[in-house]
């Protein structure tokens, strides 16, 4: 995705809970079962008409608007209506249950497995092959998130990854460098936290390191050589030694700074998106954070002493935790051919290049660097970088660009499963129980493992029974 701020990332947890509530009360569609490949006809040469309602997508910036304009020109005889705003999951699944869904949806990739297992969306293999969508250009990790039980149920768009942000002045003042906070050596992360942390009048005044729990537990687990779930999405792995050790360590970083509650309260008191952000005020040593925040900092405080690197495994290898959005066609869509054509146009390389040109022009007018797009289409990403991404000038912004592209090329993702929101709730509840001092890591993760596996077993049993 672009390095521009996307507010939707802060809603993911809430949306996950909404999925959990919605799917239990809504009937499934009719076209998404294991044997269904859809009976619709797709052809890149077909003249299309009818209506196309699109739920969950908006044109709030030039990236969306440029591609949308191209899609509407390709579908000039189709009446397109955008239902803007974040995908309303309850509204969508209720529409599926009543047999009147939108023709196309734009959703978080971690929702695709649940939607597919409920029969709410159709497999897209025929759409992809017949319409000629260049699926081979897409990131494997992004495709993995939209591939359920061997079939592709979504076309990925944007890729959100993390890099390490650090205050270069705090690092130098403590005699440290980026290798002390990139996660490759956890003892050094602990030492760096203590070295940069400050307290005044008994209160925290500088956070040495923020591990960003609960949401980034998968990041720490992967760094430790573990995983939260098996590759086939059927087996929870929440209480393995690697996960327990990762949670224990990340929680200890908060404990040495007064506890999670104190760190979070101090973090929340800062002007995160304004001139009083933590790096401009020298109140945060380091943290992993999504790459879009680079543009936020460059826009509001271009002189801030912030520098960047990739998150590293204990073996020193760069990596990131991939998330993002995807297009999916409801099982009972009344115009799947138009939906497929729209998706192809929105995600093809030529459209991304046009959008990048529009973004680069806007950045030039504002005298700001263009830091690239991360689209999940690797061909588009490479061409955009080669044509539009230039020297970002003074400061460490070039390091941010380089770290973001490296992170994007070395990402992992959790596989699609039929109980995505419930699974996420299980491990996040465990993390919160530890952070709030209610349980020890092993106890909390043992409980989460039992709950998550029960939910997965039930969901997979329901799906497998359809075969």
mmCIF file of C-alpha atoms in Angstrom, residues 8 11-29 55-57 83-98 100-102 104-116 118 120-121 324 326 328 330 418 420-422 424-425:
data_model
loop_
_atom_site.group_PDB
_atom_site.id
_atom_site.type_symbol
_atom_site.label_atom_id
_atom_site.label_comp_id
_atom_site.label_asym_id
_atom_site.label_seq_id
_atom_site.Cartn_x
_atom_site.Cartn_y
_atom_site.Cartn_z
ATOM 1 C CA UNK A 8 -8.703 1.368 8.720
ATOM 2 C CA UNK A 11 -10.419 -0.663 13.204
ATOM 3 C CA UNK A 12 -9.227 -4.193 12.479
ATOM 4 C CA UNK A 13 -9.802 -5.556 15.956
ATOM 5 C CA UNK A 14 -13.296 -4.089 16.134
ATOM 6 C CA UNK A 15 -14.109 -5.403 12.682
ATOM 7 C CA UNK A 16 -12.912 -8.843 13.657
ATOM 8 C CA UNK A 17 -15.352 -8.847 16.540
ATOM 9 C CA UNK A 18 -18.080 -7.720 14.185
ATOM 10 C CA UNK A 19 -17.389 -10.676 11.926
ATOM 11 C CA UNK A 20 -17.709 -13.025 14.861
ATOM 12 C CA UNK A 21 -21.105 -11.621 15.791
ATOM 13 C CA UNK A 22 -22.344 -11.308 12.237
ATOM 14 C CA UNK A 23 -21.487 -14.727 10.874
ATOM 15 C CA UNK A 24 -23.272 -16.538 13.658
ATOM 16 C CA UNK A 25 -26.548 -14.828 12.883
ATOM 17 C CA UNK A 26 -26.632 -14.745 9.085
ATOM 18 C CA UNK A 27 -27.405 -17.466 6.594
ATOM 19 C CA UNK A 28 -24.843 -18.348 3.957
ATOM 20 C CA UNK A 29 -25.030 -17.614 0.280
ATOM 21 C CA UNK A 55 -19.393 -2.108 -0.909
ATOM 22 C CA UNK A 56 -16.436 -1.004 1.204
ATOM 23 C CA UNK A 57 -14.454 1.063 -1.308
ATOM 24 C CA UNK A 83 -21.210 2.119 -0.995
ATOM 25 C CA UNK A 84 -18.303 3.983 0.589
ATOM 26 C CA UNK A 85 -16.741 3.551 4.006
ATOM 27 C CA UNK A 86 -15.228 0.546 5.720
ATOM 28 C CA UNK A 87 -17.017 -2.685 4.803
ATOM 29 C CA UNK A 88 -20.030 -3.050 7.081
ATOM 30 C CA UNK A 89 -19.798 -6.747 7.780
ATOM 31 C CA UNK A 90 -23.169 -7.078 9.473
ATOM 32 C CA UNK A 91 -24.826 -5.226 6.593
ATOM 33 C CA UNK A 92 -23.034 -7.379 4.021
ATOM 34 C CA UNK A 93 -23.829 -10.719 5.623
ATOM 35 C CA UNK A 94 -27.421 -9.695 6.243
ATOM 36 C CA UNK A 95 -27.697 -8.827 2.546
ATOM 37 C CA UNK A 96 -26.224 -12.242 1.679
ATOM 38 C CA UNK A 97 -28.773 -13.937 3.945
ATOM 39 C CA UNK A 98 -31.663 -12.189 2.233
ATOM 40 C CA UNK A 100 -29.666 -9.336 -2.150
ATOM 41 C CA UNK A 101 -25.915 -8.754 -1.710
ATOM 42 C CA UNK A 102 -23.858 -6.067 -3.447
ATOM 43 C CA UNK A 104 -18.699 -6.659 -5.308
ATOM 44 C CA UNK A 105 -17.021 -6.091 -1.931
ATOM 45 C CA UNK A 106 -13.710 -4.647 -0.767
ATOM 46 C CA UNK A 107 -12.609 -6.344 2.455
ATOM 47 C CA UNK A 108 -9.664 -7.027 4.735
ATOM 48 C CA UNK A 109 -7.849 -10.159 3.577
ATOM 49 C CA UNK A 110 -8.178 -11.734 7.013
ATOM 50 C CA UNK A 111 -11.975 -11.820 6.471
ATOM 51 C CA UNK A 112 -11.848 -13.802 3.230
ATOM 52 C CA UNK A 113 -11.577 -17.279 4.787
ATOM 53 C CA UNK A 114 -14.594 -16.698 7.001
ATOM 54 C CA UNK A 115 -16.660 -15.303 4.125
ATOM 55 C CA UNK A 116 -15.665 -18.218 1.880
ATOM 56 C CA UNK A 118 -19.956 -19.312 4.945
ATOM 57 C CA UNK A 120 -20.914 -15.683 1.159
ATOM 58 C CA UNK A 121 -18.384 -15.199 -1.658
ATOM 59 C CA UNK A 324 -4.060 -5.792 3.397
ATOM 60 C CA UNK A 326 -8.851 -7.728 -1.301
ATOM 61 C CA UNK A 328 -14.284 -10.475 -3.523
ATOM 62 C CA UNK A 330 -20.517 -12.297 -3.394
ATOM 63 C CA UNK A 418 -12.944 -20.391 8.422
ATOM 64 C CA UNK A 420 -10.405 -15.932 11.333
ATOM 65 C CA UNK A 421 -11.978 -13.410 13.685
ATOM 66 C CA UNK A 422 -12.556 -15.925 16.484
ATOM 67 C CA UNK A 424 -7.630 -13.607 16.336
ATOM 68 C CA UNK A 425 -9.821 -12.851 19.342
#
